[in-house]
Short mmCIF file of C-alpha atoms in Angstrom, two decimals:
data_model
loop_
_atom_site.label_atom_id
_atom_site.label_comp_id
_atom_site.label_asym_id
_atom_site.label_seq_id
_atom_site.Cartn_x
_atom_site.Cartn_y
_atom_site.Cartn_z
CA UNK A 1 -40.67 -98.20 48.97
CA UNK A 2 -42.98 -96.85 51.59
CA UNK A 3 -44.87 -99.63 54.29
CA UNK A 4 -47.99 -99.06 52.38
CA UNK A 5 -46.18 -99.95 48.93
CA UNK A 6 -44.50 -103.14 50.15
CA UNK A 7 -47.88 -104.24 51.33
CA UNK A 8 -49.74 -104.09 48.49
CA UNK A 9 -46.59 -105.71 46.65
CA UNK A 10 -46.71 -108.36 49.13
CA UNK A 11 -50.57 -108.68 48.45
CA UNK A 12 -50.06 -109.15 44.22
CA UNK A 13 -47.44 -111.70 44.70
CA UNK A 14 -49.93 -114.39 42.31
CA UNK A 15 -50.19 -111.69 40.09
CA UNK A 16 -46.44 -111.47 39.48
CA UNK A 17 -46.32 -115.30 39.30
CA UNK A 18 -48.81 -115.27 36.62
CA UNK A 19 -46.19 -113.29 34.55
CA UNK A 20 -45.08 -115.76 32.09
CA UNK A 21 -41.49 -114.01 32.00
CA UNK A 22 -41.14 -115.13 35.82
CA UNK A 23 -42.69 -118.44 35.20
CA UNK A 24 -39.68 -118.60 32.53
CA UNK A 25 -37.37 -117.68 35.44
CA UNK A 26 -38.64 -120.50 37.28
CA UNK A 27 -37.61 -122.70 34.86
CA UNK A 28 -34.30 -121.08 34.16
CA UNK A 29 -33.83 -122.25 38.15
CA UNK A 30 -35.18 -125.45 37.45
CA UNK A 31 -33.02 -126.37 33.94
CA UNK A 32 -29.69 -125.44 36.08
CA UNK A 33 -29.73 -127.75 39.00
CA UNK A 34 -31.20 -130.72 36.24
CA UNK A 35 -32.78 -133.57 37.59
CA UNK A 36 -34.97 -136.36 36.12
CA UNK A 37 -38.38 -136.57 35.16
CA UNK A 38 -41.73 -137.15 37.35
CA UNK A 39 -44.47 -139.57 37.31
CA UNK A 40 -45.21 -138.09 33.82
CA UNK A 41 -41.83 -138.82 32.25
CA UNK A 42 -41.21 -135.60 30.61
CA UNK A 43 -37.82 -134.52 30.96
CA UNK A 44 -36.20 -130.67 31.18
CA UNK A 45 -35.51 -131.17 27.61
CA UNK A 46 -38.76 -131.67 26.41
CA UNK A 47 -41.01 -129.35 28.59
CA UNK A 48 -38.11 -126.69 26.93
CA UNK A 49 -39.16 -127.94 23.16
CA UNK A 50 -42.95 -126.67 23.97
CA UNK A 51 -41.68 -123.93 26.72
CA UNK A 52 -43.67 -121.18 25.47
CA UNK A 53 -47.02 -123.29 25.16
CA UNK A 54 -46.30 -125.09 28.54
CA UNK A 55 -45.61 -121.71 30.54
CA UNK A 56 -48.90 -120.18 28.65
CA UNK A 57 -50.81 -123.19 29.89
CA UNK A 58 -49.66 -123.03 33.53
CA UNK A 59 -50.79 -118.78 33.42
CA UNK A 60 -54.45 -119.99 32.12
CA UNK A 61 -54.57 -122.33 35.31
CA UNK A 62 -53.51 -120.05 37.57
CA UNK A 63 -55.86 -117.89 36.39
CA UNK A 64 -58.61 -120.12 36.22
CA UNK A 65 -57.80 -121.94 39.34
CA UNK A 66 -57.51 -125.17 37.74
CA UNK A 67 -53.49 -125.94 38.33
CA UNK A 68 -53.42 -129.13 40.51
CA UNK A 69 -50.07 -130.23 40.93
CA UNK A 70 -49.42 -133.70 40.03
CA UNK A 71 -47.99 -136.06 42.73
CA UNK A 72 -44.16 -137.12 43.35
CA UNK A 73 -42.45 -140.11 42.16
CA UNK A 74 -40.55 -141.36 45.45
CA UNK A 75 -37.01 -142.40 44.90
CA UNK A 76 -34.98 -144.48 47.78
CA UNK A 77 -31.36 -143.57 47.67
CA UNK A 78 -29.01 -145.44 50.60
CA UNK A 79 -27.90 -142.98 53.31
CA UNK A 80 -24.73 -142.65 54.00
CA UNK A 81 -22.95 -145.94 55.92
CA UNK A 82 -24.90 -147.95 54.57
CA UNK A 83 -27.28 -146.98 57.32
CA UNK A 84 -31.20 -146.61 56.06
CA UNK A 85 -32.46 -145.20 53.59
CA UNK A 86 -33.55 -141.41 52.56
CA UNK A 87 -37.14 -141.11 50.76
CA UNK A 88 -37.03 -138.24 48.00
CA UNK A 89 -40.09 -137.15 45.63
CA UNK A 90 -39.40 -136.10 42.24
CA UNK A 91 -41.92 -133.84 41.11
CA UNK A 92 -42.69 -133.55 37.25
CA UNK A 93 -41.13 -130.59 36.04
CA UNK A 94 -43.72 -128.63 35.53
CA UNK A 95 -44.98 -128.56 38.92
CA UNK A 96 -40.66 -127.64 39.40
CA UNK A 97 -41.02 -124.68 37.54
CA UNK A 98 -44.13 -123.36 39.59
CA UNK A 99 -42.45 -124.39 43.02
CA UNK A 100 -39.32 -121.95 41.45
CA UNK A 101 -40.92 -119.52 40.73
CA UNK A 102 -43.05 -119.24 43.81
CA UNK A 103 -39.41 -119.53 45.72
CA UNK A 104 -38.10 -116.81 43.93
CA UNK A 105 -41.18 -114.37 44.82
CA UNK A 106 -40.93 -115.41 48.16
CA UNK A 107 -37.41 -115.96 49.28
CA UNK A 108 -36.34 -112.39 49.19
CA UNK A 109 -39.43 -111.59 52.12
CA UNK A 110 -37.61 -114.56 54.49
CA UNK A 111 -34.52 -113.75 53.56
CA UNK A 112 -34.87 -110.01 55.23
CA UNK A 113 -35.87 -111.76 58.22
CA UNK A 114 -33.93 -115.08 58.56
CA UNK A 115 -30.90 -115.19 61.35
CA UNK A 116 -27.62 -115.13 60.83
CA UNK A 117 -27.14 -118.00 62.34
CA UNK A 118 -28.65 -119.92 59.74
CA UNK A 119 -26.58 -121.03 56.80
CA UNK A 120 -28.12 -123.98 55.06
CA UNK A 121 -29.56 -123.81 51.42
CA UNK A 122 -29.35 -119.29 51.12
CA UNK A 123 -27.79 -117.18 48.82
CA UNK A 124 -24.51 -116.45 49.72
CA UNK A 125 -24.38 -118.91 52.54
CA UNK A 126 -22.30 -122.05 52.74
CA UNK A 127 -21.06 -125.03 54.88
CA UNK A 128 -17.87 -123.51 54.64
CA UNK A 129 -18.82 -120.32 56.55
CA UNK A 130 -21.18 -122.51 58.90
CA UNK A 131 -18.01 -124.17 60.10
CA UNK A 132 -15.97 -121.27 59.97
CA UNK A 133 -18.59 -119.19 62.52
CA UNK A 134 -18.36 -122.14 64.83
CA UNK A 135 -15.02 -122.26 65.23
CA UNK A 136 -14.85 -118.78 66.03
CA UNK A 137 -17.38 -119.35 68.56
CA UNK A 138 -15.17 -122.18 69.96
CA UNK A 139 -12.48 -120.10 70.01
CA UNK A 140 -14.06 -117.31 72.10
CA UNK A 141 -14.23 -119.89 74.91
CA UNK A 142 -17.43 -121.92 74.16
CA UNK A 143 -15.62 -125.01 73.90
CA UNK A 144 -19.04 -127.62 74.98
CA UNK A 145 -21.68 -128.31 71.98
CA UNK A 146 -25.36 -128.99 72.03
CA UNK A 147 -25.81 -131.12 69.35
CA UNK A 148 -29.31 -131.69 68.57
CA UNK A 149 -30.23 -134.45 65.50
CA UNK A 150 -34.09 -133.94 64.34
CA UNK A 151 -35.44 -137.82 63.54
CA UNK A 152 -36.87 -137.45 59.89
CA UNK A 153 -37.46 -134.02 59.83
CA UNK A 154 -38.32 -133.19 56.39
CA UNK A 155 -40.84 -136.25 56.69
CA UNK A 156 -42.49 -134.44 60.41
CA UNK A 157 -42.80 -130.63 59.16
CA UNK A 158 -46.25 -129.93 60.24
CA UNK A 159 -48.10 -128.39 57.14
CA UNK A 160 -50.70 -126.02 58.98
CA UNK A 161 -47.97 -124.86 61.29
CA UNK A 162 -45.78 -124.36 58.22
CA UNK A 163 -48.63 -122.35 56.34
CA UNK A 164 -49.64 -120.32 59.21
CA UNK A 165 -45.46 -119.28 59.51
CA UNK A 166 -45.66 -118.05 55.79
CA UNK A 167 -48.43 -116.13 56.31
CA UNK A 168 -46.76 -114.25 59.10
CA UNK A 169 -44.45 -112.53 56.25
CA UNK A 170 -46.68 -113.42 52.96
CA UNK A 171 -49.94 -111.65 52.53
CA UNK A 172 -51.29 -112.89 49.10
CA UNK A 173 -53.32 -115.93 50.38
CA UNK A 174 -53.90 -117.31 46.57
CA UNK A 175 -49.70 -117.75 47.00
CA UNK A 176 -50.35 -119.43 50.51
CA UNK A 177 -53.06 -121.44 48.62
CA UNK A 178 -50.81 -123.07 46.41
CA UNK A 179 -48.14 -123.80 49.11
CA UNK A 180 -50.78 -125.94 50.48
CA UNK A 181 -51.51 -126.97 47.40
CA UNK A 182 -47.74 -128.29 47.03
CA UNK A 183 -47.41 -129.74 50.20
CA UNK A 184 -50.45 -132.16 49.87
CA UNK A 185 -49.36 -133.35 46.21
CA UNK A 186 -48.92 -137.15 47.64
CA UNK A 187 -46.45 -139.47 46.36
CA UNK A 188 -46.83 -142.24 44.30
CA UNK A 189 -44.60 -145.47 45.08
CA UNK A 190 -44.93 -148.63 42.89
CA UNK A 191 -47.76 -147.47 40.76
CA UNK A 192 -49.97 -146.73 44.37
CA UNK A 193 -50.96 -142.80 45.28
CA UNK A 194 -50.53 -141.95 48.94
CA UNK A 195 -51.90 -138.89 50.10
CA UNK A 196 -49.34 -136.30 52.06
CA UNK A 197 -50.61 -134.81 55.58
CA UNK A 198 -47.53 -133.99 56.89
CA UNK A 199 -44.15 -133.70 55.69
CA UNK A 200 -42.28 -131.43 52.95
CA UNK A 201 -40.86 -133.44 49.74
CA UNK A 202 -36.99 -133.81 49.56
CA UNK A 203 -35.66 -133.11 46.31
CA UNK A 204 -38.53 -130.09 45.08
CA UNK A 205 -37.16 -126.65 44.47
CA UNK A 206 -39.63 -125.45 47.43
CA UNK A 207 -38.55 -127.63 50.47
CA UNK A 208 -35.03 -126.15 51.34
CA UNK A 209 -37.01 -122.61 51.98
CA UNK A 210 -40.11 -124.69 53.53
CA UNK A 211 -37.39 -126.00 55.77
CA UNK A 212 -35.71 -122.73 56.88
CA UNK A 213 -39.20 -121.16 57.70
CA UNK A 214 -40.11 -124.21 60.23
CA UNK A 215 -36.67 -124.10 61.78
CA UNK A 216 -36.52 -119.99 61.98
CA UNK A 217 -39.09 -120.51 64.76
CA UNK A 218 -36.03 -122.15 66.41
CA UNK A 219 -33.58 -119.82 65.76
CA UNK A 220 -35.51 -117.14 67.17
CA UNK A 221 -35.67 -118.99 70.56
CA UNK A 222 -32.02 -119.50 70.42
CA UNK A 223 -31.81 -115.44 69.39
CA UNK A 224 -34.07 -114.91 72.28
CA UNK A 225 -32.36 -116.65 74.99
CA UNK A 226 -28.53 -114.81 74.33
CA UNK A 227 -27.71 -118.65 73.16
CA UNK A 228 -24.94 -119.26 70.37
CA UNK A 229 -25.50 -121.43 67.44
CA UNK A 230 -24.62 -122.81 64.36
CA UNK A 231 -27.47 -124.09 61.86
CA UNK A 232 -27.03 -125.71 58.77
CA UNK A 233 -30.66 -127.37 57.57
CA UNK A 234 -31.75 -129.38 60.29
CA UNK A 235 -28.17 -129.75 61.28
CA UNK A 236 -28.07 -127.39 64.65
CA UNK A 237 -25.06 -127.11 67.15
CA UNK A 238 -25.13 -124.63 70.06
CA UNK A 239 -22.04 -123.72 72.25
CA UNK A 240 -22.05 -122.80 75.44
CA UNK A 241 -18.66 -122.59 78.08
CA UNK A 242 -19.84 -125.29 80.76
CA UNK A 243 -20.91 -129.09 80.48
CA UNK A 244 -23.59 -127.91 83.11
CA UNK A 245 -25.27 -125.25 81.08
CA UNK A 246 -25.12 -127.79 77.97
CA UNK A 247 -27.47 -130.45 79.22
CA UNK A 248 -29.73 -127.55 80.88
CA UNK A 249 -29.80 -126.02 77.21
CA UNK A 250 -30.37 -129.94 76.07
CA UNK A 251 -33.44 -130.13 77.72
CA UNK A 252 -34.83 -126.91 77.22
CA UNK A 253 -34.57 -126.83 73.81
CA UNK A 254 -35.78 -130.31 73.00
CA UNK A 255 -38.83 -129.39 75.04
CA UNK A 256 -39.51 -126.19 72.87
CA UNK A 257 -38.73 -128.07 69.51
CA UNK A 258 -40.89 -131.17 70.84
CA UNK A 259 -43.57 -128.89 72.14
CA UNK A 260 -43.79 -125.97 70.17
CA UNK A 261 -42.49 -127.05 66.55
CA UNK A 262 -43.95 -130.34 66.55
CA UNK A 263 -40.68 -132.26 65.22
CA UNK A 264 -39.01 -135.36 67.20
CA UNK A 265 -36.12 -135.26 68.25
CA UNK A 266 -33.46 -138.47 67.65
CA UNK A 267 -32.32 -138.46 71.07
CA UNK A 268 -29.62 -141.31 70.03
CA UNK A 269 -27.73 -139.72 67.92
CA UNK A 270 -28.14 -136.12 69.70
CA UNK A 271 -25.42 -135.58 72.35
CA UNK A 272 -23.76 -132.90 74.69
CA UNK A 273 -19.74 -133.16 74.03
CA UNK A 274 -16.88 -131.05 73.70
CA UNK A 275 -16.18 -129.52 70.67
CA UNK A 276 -13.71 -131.97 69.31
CA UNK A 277 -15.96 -135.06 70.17
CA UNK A 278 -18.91 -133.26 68.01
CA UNK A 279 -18.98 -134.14 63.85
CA UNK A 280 -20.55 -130.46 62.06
CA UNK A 281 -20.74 -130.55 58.24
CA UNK A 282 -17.96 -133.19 58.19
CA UNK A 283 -15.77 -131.12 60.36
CA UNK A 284 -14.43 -131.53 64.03
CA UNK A 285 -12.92 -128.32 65.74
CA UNK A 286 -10.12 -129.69 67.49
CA UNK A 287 -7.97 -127.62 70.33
CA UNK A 288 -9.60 -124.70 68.17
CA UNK A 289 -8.70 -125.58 65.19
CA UNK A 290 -10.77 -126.92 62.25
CA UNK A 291 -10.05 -130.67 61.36
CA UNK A 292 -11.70 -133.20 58.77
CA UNK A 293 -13.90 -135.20 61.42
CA UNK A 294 -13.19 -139.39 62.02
CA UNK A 295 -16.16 -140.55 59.68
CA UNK A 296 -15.42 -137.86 56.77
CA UNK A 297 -12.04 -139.33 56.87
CA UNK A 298 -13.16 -143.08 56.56
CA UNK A 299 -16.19 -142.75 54.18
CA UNK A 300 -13.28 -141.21 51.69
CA UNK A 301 -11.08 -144.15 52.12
CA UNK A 302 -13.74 -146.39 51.53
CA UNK A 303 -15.11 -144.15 48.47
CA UNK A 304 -11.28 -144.33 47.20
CA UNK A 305 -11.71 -148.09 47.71
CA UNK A 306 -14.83 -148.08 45.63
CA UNK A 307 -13.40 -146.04 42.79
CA UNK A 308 -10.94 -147.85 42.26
CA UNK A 309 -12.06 -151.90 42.87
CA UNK A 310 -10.14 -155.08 41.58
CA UNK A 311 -10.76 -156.36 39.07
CA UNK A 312 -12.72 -153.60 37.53
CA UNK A 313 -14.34 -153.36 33.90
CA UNK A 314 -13.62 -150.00 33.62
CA UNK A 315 -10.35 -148.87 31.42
CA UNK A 316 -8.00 -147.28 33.52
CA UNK A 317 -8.74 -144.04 31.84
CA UNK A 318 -12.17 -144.10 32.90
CA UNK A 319 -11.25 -145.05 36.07
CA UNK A 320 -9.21 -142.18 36.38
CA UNK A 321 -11.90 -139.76 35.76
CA UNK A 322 -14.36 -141.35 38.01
CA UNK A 323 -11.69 -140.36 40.43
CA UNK A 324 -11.21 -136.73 39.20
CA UNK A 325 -14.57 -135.94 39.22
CA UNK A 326 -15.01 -136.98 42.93
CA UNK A 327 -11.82 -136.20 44.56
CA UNK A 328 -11.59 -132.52 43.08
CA UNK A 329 -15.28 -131.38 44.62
CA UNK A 330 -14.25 -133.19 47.75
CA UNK A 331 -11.18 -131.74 48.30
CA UNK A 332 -12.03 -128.27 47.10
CA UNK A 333 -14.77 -128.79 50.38
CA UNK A 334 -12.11 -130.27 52.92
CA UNK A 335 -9.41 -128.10 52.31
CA UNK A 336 -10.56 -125.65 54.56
CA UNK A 337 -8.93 -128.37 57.96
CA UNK A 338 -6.07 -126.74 59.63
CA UNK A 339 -4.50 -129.70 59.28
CA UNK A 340 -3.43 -130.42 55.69
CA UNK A 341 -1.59 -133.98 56.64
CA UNK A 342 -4.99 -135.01 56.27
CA UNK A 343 -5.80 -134.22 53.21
CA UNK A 344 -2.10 -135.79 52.44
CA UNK A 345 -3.09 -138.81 53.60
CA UNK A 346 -6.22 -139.40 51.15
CA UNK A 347 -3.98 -138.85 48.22
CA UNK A 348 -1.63 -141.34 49.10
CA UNK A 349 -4.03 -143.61 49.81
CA UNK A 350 -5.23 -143.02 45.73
CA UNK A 351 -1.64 -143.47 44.33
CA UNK A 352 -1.07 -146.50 46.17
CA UNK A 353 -4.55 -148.10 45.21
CA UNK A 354 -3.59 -146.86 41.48
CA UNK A 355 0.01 -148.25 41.76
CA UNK A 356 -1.56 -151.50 42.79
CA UNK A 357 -3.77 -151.11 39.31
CA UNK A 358 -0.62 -150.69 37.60
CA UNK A 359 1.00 -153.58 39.15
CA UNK A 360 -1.60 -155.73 38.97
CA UNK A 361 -2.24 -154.86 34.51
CA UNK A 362 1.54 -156.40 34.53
CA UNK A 363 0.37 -160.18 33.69
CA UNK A 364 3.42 -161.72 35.05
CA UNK A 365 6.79 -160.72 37.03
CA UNK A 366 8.94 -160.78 34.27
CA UNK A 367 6.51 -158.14 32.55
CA UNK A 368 6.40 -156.27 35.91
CA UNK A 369 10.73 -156.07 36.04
CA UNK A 370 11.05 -154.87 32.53
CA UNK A 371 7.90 -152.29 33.06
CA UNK A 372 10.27 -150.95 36.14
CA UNK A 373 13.11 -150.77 34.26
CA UNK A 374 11.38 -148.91 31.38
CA UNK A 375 10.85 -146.22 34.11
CA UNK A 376 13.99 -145.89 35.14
CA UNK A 377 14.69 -147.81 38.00
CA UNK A 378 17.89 -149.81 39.06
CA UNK A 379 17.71 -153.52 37.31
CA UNK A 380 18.77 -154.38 41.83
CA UNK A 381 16.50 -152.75 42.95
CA UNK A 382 13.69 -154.13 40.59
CA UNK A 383 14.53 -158.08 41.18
CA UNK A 384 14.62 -157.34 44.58
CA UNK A 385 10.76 -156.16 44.76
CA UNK A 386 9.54 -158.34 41.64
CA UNK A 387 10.97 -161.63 42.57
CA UNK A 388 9.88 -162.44 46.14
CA UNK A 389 6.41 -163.42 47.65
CA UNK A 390 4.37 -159.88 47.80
CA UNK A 391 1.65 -159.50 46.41
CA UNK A 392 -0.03 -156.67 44.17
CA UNK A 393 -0.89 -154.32 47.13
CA UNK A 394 2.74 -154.84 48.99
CA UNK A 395 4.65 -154.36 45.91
CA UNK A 396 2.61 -151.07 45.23
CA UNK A 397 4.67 -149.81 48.15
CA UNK A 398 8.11 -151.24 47.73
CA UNK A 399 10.91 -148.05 46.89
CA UNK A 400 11.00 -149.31 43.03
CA UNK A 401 7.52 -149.23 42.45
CA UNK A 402 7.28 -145.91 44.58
CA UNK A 403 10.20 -144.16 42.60
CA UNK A 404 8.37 -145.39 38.96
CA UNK A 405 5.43 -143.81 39.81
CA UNK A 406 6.75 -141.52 42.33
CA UNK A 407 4.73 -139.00 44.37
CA UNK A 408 6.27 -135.79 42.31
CA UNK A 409 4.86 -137.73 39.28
CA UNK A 410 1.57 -138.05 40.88
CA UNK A 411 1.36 -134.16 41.96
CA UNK A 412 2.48 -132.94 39.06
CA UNK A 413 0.43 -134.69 36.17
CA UNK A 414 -2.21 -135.52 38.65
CA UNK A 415 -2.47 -132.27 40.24
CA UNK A 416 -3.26 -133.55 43.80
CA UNK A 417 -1.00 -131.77 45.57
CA UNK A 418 -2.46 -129.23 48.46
CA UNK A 419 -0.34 -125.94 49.09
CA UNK A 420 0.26 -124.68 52.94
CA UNK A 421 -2.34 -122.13 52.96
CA UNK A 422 -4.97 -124.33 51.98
CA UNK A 423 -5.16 -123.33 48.59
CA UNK A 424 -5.73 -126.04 45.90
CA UNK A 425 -2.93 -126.38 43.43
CA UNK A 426 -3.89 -126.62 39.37
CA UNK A 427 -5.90 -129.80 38.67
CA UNK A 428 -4.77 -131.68 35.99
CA UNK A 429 -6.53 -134.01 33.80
CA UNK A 430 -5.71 -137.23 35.98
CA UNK A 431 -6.39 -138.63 31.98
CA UNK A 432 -2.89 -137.14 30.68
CA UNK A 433 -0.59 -139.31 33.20
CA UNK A 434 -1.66 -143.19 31.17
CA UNK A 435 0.14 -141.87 28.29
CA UNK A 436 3.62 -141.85 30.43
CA UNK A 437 2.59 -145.13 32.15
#
């Protein structure tokens, strides 16, 4: 394709949008990642029952220029910690299958010119290779981080500066048009419609691109000044070899991001540290090596706590695969530390908390002993951890309780167990193991 072809192509973007076959894409996009229903309370489910009508009546209002798109529904979800909450916007899904669609028209322009530097929400890209590319900058002797934290930067993005950034790569100004058109949706919260001048919505198909082609500015200032970075989202750490030229990049680049971008940055919770005193993606890079950070390591034990709470409704079977269907994705994430005595430590942490389940479904000691001895243990040895004082979490880590529900017995029905090279064993259904309780 010559320069004269790829501008006209980049001029009949709408035109291709119109297309009800891409529209259909769009929603394609928007029936795989799911989600729930907007301020109109039709779900995937039933906009797909009238699909064909629905994507015929979104190509006469594009045509006609009568597609308004409907404002969010705001949802408050608790951040992580307990600390604040994070706003999202649920759009309905029609106006999801037009933001789609528009993202897959225009993702393939940014994508040509994007850094590689940038990792966050791109084909192909991951956290895992985020954190992978900073620790072989580490390695190579940049050992001190800038770590810069944006305050509420979805809720800042700066809509003209946003448009006027797409149209540096997008020519079709009808496409532009409906950006805008997108970005000044408003919310509605309680029943009450609040207009949106500023601000991209977290949780529509659009915003992860949106967010890339604010923070690109960024990474071509970084490009431009030799530095080395790592950026994930709005999650950006740059390495340099001296504590010196760290807080001279600090304040350099919180003046261009303050100045130029128009975004505030949380000077709190942004810091200049060595690499091992710096949290990225849930990962610390420790003496160069890659390790599960502090905090990633406590929020599991307390979601292990959580999954597994005394006194619980839930049938041990269900508990079971509450814990399957967190642990697995977790651990499939974490297993890339260098230090798999980590990991280790989780899952003992879930087969003591389990034992303790078991212990504590055994309604008196006497039930307890003869439950031990059913598994195999020494008749001594099981009066000698029944019959004392402890309690349902001690017992759960006396030798007879241990060797009835031993840690092979875990690994092997459970599947838990974590191989040297960081490679995740077979999972088992965690569902199969109540049957040899």
């Amino acid at each position: 394709m010559n320069g004269q072809d790829l501008f006209i192509e980049k001029t009949r973007l709408f035109e291709r949008l119109c297309n009800t076959q891409w529209l259909r894409a769009g929603f394609k996009c928007v029936k795989k990642n799911k989600g729930s229903p907007g301020i109109d309370g039709i779900t995937i489910a039933e906009f797909e029952s009238g699909l064909d009508e629905e994507l015929r009546q979104l190509k006469v209002e594009f045509e006609s220029w009568t597609y308004k798109p409907s404002p969010v529904r705001r949802v408050e979800i608790p951040k992580p910690g307990g600390k604040g909450i994070r706003l999202l916007g649920v759009p309905n899904v029609r106006d999801r299958v037009v933001q789609a669609a528009i993202k897959l028209l225009i993702e393939p322009i940014f994508e040509a010119v994007f850094s590689e530097h940038s990792y966050g929400f791109r084909p192909n890209r991951s956290q895992r290779r985020a954190v992978e590319s900073a620790h072989e900058i580490v390695k190579s002797g940049k050992s001190y981080v800038v770590d810069i934290d944006l305050s509420k930067f979805f809720d800042r993005i700066h809509h003209d500066r946003l448009i006027a950034r797409v149209g540096q790569h997008v020519d079709d100004k009808r496409i532009l048009r409906l950006i805008g058109l997108t970005l000044r949706s408003g919310v509605m919260d309680n029943g009450l419609i609040s207009p949106t001048t500023e601000g991209t919505t977290q949780g529509s198909p659009l915003s992860p691109l949106l967010s890339n082609i604010v923070l690109d500015e960024l990474d071509k200032e970084l490009e431009r000044r030799n530095l080395e970075f790592c950026r994930f989202a709005d999650d950006c750490n740059i390495f340099v070899k001296t504590p010196k030229a760290a807080e001279r990049v600090m304040d350099n680049v919180c003046k261009f991001i303050e100045t130029r971008l128009k975004l505030v940055v949380n000077l709190e919770k942004s810091q200049v540290a060595k690499s091992d005193r710096v949290k990225f993606l849930g990962m610390t890079i420790v003496d160069g090596s890659i390790a599960i950070s502090h905090k990633a390591l406590q929020s599991a034990m307390v979601k292990v706590k959580e999954l597994t709470p005394r006194g619980s409704h839930l049938t041990l079977e269900q508990t079971i695969e509450q814990i399957n269907r967190w642990y697995v994705g977790w651990a499939s994430y974490f297993s890339m530390t260098h230090f798999p005595a980590q990991l280790v430590k989780i899952e003992a942490h879930i087969r003591r908390r389990l034992r303790s389940r078991l212990v504590d479904q055994q309604k008196s000691k006497r039930n307890l002993f003869r439950k031990l001895m059913k598994r195999g243990i020494p008749r001594q040895m099981a009066e000698n951890a029944v019959f004392t004082n402890r309690k349902r979490w001690a017992l759960s880590k006396t030798m007879a309780v241990s060797k009835a529900y031993s840690n092979h017995w875990f690994i092997v029905v459970m599947g838990l167990k974590i191989r040297s090279n960081q490679k995740l064993s077979h999972w088992f259904d965690l569902t199969q193991w109540i049957r040899l309780a």
